[in-house]
Amino acid sequence: MIALPVKLKDIVAALWLISAISGGVSAQEVEPNDEAVLLEELVGADPVRARQIDRELQALWAQSGSASADFLLKRGRDALEAQDIPAAIEHLTALTDHAPDFAEGWHARASAYFAADLYGAAVADLKRALALNPNQYDAIFGLGLIFEALERPETAYAVYTRALAIHPHHEEVTSAVTRLKSRIEGQAL
Protein backbone atom coordinates (compact mmCIF):
# COMPACT_ATOMS: atom_id res chain seq x y z
CA MET A 1 0.00 0.00 0.00
CA ILE A 2 1.31 3.43 -0.90
CA ALA A 3 1.26 5.99 1.91
CA LEU A 4 -0.40 9.17 0.76
CA PRO A 5 0.45 12.52 2.35
CA VAL A 6 -2.30 13.59 4.68
CA LYS A 7 -3.10 17.26 4.88
CA LEU A 8 -4.83 18.80 7.86
CA LYS A 9 -7.41 20.49 5.62
CA ASP A 10 -8.35 17.08 4.18
CA ILE A 11 -8.87 15.71 7.70
CA VAL A 12 -10.95 18.75 8.60
CA ALA A 13 -13.06 18.39 5.47
CA ALA A 14 -13.71 14.75 6.35
CA LEU A 15 -14.60 15.59 9.95
CA TRP A 16 -16.82 18.42 8.74
CA LEU A 17 -18.65 16.08 6.38
CA ILE A 18 -19.14 13.49 9.13
CA SER A 19 -20.45 16.20 11.42
CA ALA A 20 -22.85 17.49 8.75
CA ILE A 21 -24.15 14.01 8.00
CA SER A 22 -24.67 13.20 11.67
CA GLY A 23 -26.45 16.48 12.33
CA GLY A 24 -23.64 18.28 14.13
CA VAL A 25 -24.73 17.81 17.72
CA SER A 26 -23.45 20.48 20.09
CA ALA A 27 -22.26 19.78 23.61
CA GLN A 28 -25.31 21.44 25.09
CA GLU A 29 -28.12 23.63 23.92
CA VAL A 30 -27.75 27.18 25.13
CA GLU A 31 -30.51 29.68 25.46
CA PRO A 32 -29.76 32.87 23.51
CA ASN A 33 -30.25 35.00 26.61
CA ASP A 34 -27.80 33.02 28.76
CA GLU A 35 -24.86 35.09 27.59
CA ALA A 36 -26.67 38.38 28.16
CA VAL A 37 -27.78 37.29 31.63
CA LEU A 38 -24.28 36.13 32.56
CA LEU A 39 -22.67 39.33 31.24
CA GLU A 40 -25.14 41.46 33.16
CA GLU A 41 -24.49 39.50 36.34
CA LEU A 42 -20.73 39.69 35.79
CA VAL A 43 -20.68 43.47 36.07
CA GLY A 44 -22.06 43.43 39.62
CA ALA A 45 -20.61 40.14 40.83
CA ASP A 46 -18.17 39.75 43.70
CA PRO A 47 -14.75 38.31 42.77
CA VAL A 48 -15.66 34.71 43.62
CA ARG A 49 -18.89 34.75 41.62
CA ALA A 50 -17.10 36.62 38.79
CA ARG A 51 -14.66 33.70 38.42
CA GLN A 52 -17.59 31.28 38.20
CA ILE A 53 -19.35 33.42 35.60
CA ASP A 54 -16.09 33.73 33.66
CA ARG A 55 -15.83 29.92 33.48
CA GLU A 56 -19.45 29.69 32.33
CA LEU A 57 -18.93 32.33 29.63
CA GLN A 58 -15.71 30.70 28.42
CA ALA A 59 -17.52 27.35 28.15
CA LEU A 60 -20.40 29.00 26.31
CA TRP A 61 -18.10 30.82 23.88
CA ALA A 62 -16.12 27.64 23.20
CA GLN A 63 -19.22 25.85 21.87
CA SER A 64 -19.09 25.86 18.11
CA GLY A 65 -21.95 23.45 17.54
CA SER A 66 -19.65 21.26 15.45
CA ALA A 67 -17.56 18.32 16.64
CA SER A 68 -14.91 18.97 14.00
CA ALA A 69 -14.63 22.66 14.90
CA ASP A 70 -14.41 21.79 18.59
CA PHE A 71 -11.67 19.26 17.75
CA LEU A 72 -9.67 21.88 15.83
CA LEU A 73 -10.06 24.42 18.62
CA LYS A 74 -8.77 21.89 21.14
CA ARG A 75 -5.86 20.87 18.90
CA GLY A 76 -4.96 24.51 18.29
CA ARG A 77 -5.10 25.41 21.97
CA ASP A 78 -3.11 22.30 22.92
CA ALA A 79 -0.43 23.19 20.35
CA LEU A 80 -0.33 26.76 21.63
CA GLU A 81 0.07 25.54 25.21
CA ALA A 82 2.89 23.24 24.06
CA GLN A 83 4.57 26.24 22.39
CA ASP A 84 4.17 24.63 18.95
CA ILE A 85 3.10 27.88 17.36
CA PRO A 86 3.23 26.75 13.70
CA ALA A 87 0.95 23.78 14.49
CA ALA A 88 -1.38 26.03 16.49
CA ILE A 89 -1.66 28.45 13.57
CA GLU A 90 -2.27 25.56 11.16
CA HIS A 91 -5.06 24.02 13.25
CA LEU A 92 -6.69 27.35 13.99
CA THR A 93 -6.48 28.47 10.37
CA ALA A 94 -8.28 25.28 9.39
CA LEU A 95 -10.86 26.14 12.04
CA THR A 96 -11.42 29.70 10.80
CA ASP A 97 -11.62 28.42 7.21
CA HIS A 98 -14.33 25.92 8.07
CA ALA A 99 -16.19 27.87 10.77
CA PRO A 100 -15.81 31.56 9.83
CA ASP A 101 -18.68 32.62 12.11
CA PHE A 102 -17.16 31.02 15.23
CA ALA A 103 -15.64 33.94 17.15
CA GLU A 104 -13.54 31.79 19.44
CA GLY A 105 -11.63 30.37 16.47
CA TRP A 106 -10.53 33.86 15.46
CA HIS A 107 -9.67 34.73 19.06
CA ALA A 108 -7.58 31.59 19.50
CA ARG A 109 -5.73 32.12 16.22
CA ALA A 110 -5.02 35.72 17.25
CA SER A 111 -3.35 34.32 20.37
CA ALA A 112 -1.17 32.09 18.19
CA TYR A 113 -0.26 34.99 15.91
CA PHE A 114 0.59 37.10 18.97
CA ALA A 115 2.86 34.31 20.24
CA ALA A 116 4.59 34.38 16.83
CA ASP A 117 4.99 38.19 17.06
CA LEU A 118 2.69 38.60 14.06
CA TYR A 119 0.84 41.58 15.51
CA GLY A 120 -0.88 42.71 12.31
CA ALA A 121 -2.41 39.29 11.76
CA ALA A 122 -3.35 39.09 15.44
CA VAL A 123 -5.11 42.46 15.30
CA ALA A 124 -7.02 41.42 12.16
CA ASP A 125 -8.21 38.22 13.85
CA LEU A 126 -9.17 40.06 17.04
CA LYS A 127 -11.20 42.54 15.01
CA ARG A 128 -13.02 39.63 13.39
CA ALA A 129 -13.57 37.91 16.75
CA LEU A 130 -14.92 41.12 18.29
CA ALA A 131 -17.18 41.76 15.30
CA LEU A 132 -18.71 38.34 16.00
CA ASN A 133 -18.66 38.66 19.80
CA PRO A 134 -18.12 42.25 21.00
CA ASN A 135 -18.26 41.16 24.66
CA GLN A 136 -15.31 38.76 24.52
CA TYR A 137 -13.26 40.54 27.15
CA ASP A 138 -10.25 38.25 26.67
CA ALA A 139 -10.11 39.28 23.00
CA ILE A 140 -10.29 42.92 24.10
CA PHE A 141 -7.49 42.20 26.58
CA GLY A 142 -5.46 40.68 23.75
CA LEU A 143 -5.87 43.86 21.74
CA GLY A 144 -4.59 45.82 24.73
CA LEU A 145 -1.55 43.55 24.97
CA ILE A 146 -0.73 44.24 21.34
CA PHE A 147 -1.01 48.00 21.80
CA GLU A 148 1.19 47.72 24.85
CA ALA A 149 3.77 45.69 22.89
CA LEU A 150 3.68 48.37 20.21
CA GLU A 151 4.53 51.02 22.83
CA ARG A 152 1.09 52.65 22.69
CA PRO A 153 0.26 52.72 26.42
CA GLU A 154 -2.56 55.27 26.17
CA THR A 155 -4.40 53.16 23.60
CA ALA A 156 -3.72 49.98 25.57
CA TYR A 157 -5.08 51.63 28.72
CA ALA A 158 -8.28 52.68 26.92
CA VAL A 159 -8.73 49.15 25.55
CA TYR A 160 -8.14 47.58 28.98
CA THR A 161 -10.70 49.96 30.46
CA ARG A 162 -13.25 48.67 27.93
CA ALA A 163 -12.51 45.09 29.04
CA LEU A 164 -12.95 46.06 32.69
CA ALA A 165 -16.33 47.60 31.90
CA ILE A 166 -17.48 44.11 30.90
CA HIS A 167 -15.53 42.08 33.49
CA PRO A 168 -14.56 44.33 36.44
CA HIS A 169 -12.72 41.52 38.27
CA HIS A 170 -10.55 40.28 35.38
CA GLU A 171 -7.22 39.85 37.18
CA GLU A 172 -4.92 40.22 34.17
CA VAL A 173 -6.71 43.32 32.93
CA THR A 174 -6.72 44.84 36.41
CA SER A 175 -2.97 44.25 36.67
CA ALA A 176 -2.41 45.80 33.24
CA VAL A 177 -4.46 48.88 34.16
CA THR A 178 -2.53 49.26 37.41
CA ARG A 179 0.78 48.84 35.61
CA LEU A 180 -0.08 51.40 32.91
CA LYS A 181 -1.81 53.93 35.15
CA SER A 182 1.45 55.07 36.70
CA ARG A 183 3.14 55.11 33.29
CA ILE A 184 0.59 57.38 31.68
CA GLU A 185 -0.32 59.38 34.77
CA GLY A 186 -0.59 63.04 33.98
CA GLN A 187 -1.43 62.40 30.33
CA ALA A 188 -4.92 62.95 28.98
CA LEU A 189 -6.74 59.66 28.59
XYZ file of C-alpha atoms in Angstrom:
189
model
C 0.000 0.000 0.000
C 1.308 3.430 -0.901
C 1.258 5.991 1.911
C -0.396 9.173 0.765
C 0.453 12.518 2.352
C -2.302 13.593 4.683
C -3.096 17.262 4.877
C -4.829 18.805 7.862
C -7.406 20.489 5.624
C -8.347 17.081 4.184
C -8.868 15.711 7.697
C -10.951 18.748 8.603
C -13.058 18.385 5.474
C -13.715 14.752 6.350
C -14.602 15.588 9.945
C -16.816 18.423 8.739
C -18.651 16.081 6.377
C -19.139 13.488 9.130
C -20.452 16.198 11.418
C -22.847 17.494 8.754
C -24.153 14.014 7.997
C -24.674 13.197 11.668
C -26.455 16.477 12.329
C -23.639 18.284 14.132
C -24.725 17.806 17.722
C -23.449 20.481 20.086
C -22.256 19.785 23.610
C -25.308 21.436 25.094
C -28.124 23.633 23.915
C -27.747 27.182 25.131
C -30.507 29.684 25.462
C -29.756 32.874 23.506
C -30.247 34.996 26.614
C -27.805 33.016 28.757
C -24.861 35.094 27.585
C -26.672 38.383 28.156
C -27.779 37.287 31.632
C -24.280 36.132 32.557
C -22.673 39.330 31.237
C -25.144 41.465 33.160
C -24.491 39.497 36.337
C -20.728 39.686 35.789
C -20.680 43.475 36.074
C -22.063 43.428 39.617
C -20.615 40.141 40.832
C -18.173 39.753 43.701
C -14.753 38.312 42.766
C -15.663 34.707 43.624
C -18.894 34.753 41.617
C -17.098 36.616 38.795
C -14.658 33.705 38.423
C -17.594 31.280 38.196
C -19.346 33.425 35.601
C -16.094 33.727 33.657
C -15.829 29.920 33.477
C -19.454 29.692 32.327
C -18.931 32.326 29.629
C -15.705 30.696 28.424
C -17.515 27.350 28.151
C -20.402 29.003 26.312
C -18.105 30.818 23.882
C -16.120 27.636 23.200
C -19.217 25.847 21.874
C -19.087 25.862 18.115
C -21.955 23.454 17.537
C -19.648 21.259 15.453
C -17.564 18.316 16.636
C -14.911 18.968 14.002
C -14.634 22.664 14.897
C -14.411 21.786 18.590
C -11.672 19.264 17.745
C -9.670 21.877 15.830
C -10.062 24.421 18.625
C -8.765 21.893 21.144
C -5.861 20.872 18.896
C -4.962 24.513 18.287
C -5.099 25.412 21.968
C -3.111 22.301 22.916
C -0.433 23.189 20.353
C -0.333 26.765 21.630
C 0.072 25.538 25.208
C 2.890 23.236 24.062
C 4.571 26.239 22.394
C 4.166 24.629 18.954
C 3.102 27.884 17.358
C 3.233 26.747 13.699
C 0.954 23.781 14.494
C -1.379 26.029 16.486
C -1.658 28.447 13.569
C -2.269 25.563 11.165
C -5.059 24.015 13.250
C -6.685 27.352 13.987
C -6.479 28.466 10.367
C -8.277 25.281 9.393
C -10.863 26.137 12.044
C -11.422 29.703 10.798
C -11.620 28.424 7.214
C -14.328 25.918 8.066
C -16.187 27.871 10.767
C -15.810 31.558 9.834
C -18.678 32.622 12.110
C -17.162 31.023 15.230
C -15.640 33.942 17.151
C -13.537 31.786 19.439
C -11.634 30.366 16.468
C -10.527 33.863 15.462
C -9.673 34.732 19.061
C -7.580 31.587 19.496
C -5.728 32.118 16.223
C -5.021 35.718 17.248
C -3.346 34.318 20.370
C -1.173 32.088 18.188
C -0.264 34.985 15.913
C 0.588 37.096 18.966
C 2.858 34.313 20.237
C 4.586 34.381 16.832
C 4.995 38.188 17.062
C 2.686 38.603 14.062
C 0.844 41.582 15.511
C -0.878 42.712 12.312
C -2.413 39.287 11.758
C -3.354 39.086 15.445
C -5.114 42.462 15.303
C -7.017 41.424 12.156
C -8.207 38.221 13.854
C -9.165 40.060 17.043
C -11.198 42.544 15.011
C -13.019 39.630 13.393
C -13.567 37.910 16.754
C -14.919 41.119 18.287
C -17.185 41.760 15.298
C -18.709 38.341 15.996
C -18.662 38.660 19.801
C -18.117 42.246 21.004
C -18.264 41.162 24.660
C -15.311 38.756 24.517
C -13.257 40.542 27.154
C -10.250 38.246 26.667
C -10.111 39.281 22.996
C -10.286 42.918 24.096
C -7.493 42.202 26.584
C -5.455 40.678 23.748
C -5.874 43.863 21.741
C -4.591 45.821 24.725
C -1.553 43.548 24.975
C -0.735 44.242 21.345
C -1.015 48.004 21.805
C 1.190 47.721 24.852
C 3.775 45.687 22.894
C 3.682 48.374 20.205
C 4.527 51.024 22.828
C 1.090 52.651 22.693
C 0.256 52.724 26.423
C -2.564 55.272 26.167
C -4.405 53.160 23.602
C -3.724 49.979 25.569
C -5.080 51.630 28.722
C -8.278 52.680 26.923
C -8.727 49.149 25.553
C -8.142 47.575 28.977
C -10.704 49.958 30.459
C -13.246 48.667 27.926
C -12.514 45.086 29.037
C -12.950 46.061 32.691
C -16.332 47.602 31.904
C -17.479 44.113 30.899
C -15.529 42.083 33.487
C -14.560 44.327 36.436
C -12.720 41.516 38.266
C -10.551 40.282 35.377
C -7.219 39.846 37.183
C -4.919 40.218 34.173
C -6.711 43.315 32.932
C -6.721 44.840 36.415
C -2.970 44.249 36.668
C -2.412 45.804 33.245
C -4.455 48.884 34.156
C -2.533 49.264 37.414
C 0.782 48.843 35.610
C -0.077 51.403 32.914
C -1.811 53.929 35.146
C 1.452 55.072 36.702
C 3.142 55.107 33.294
C 0.593 57.380 31.679
C -0.317 59.381 34.770
C -0.594 63.040 33.978
C -1.429 62.404 30.326
C -4.918 62.947 28.984
C -6.738 59.661 28.585
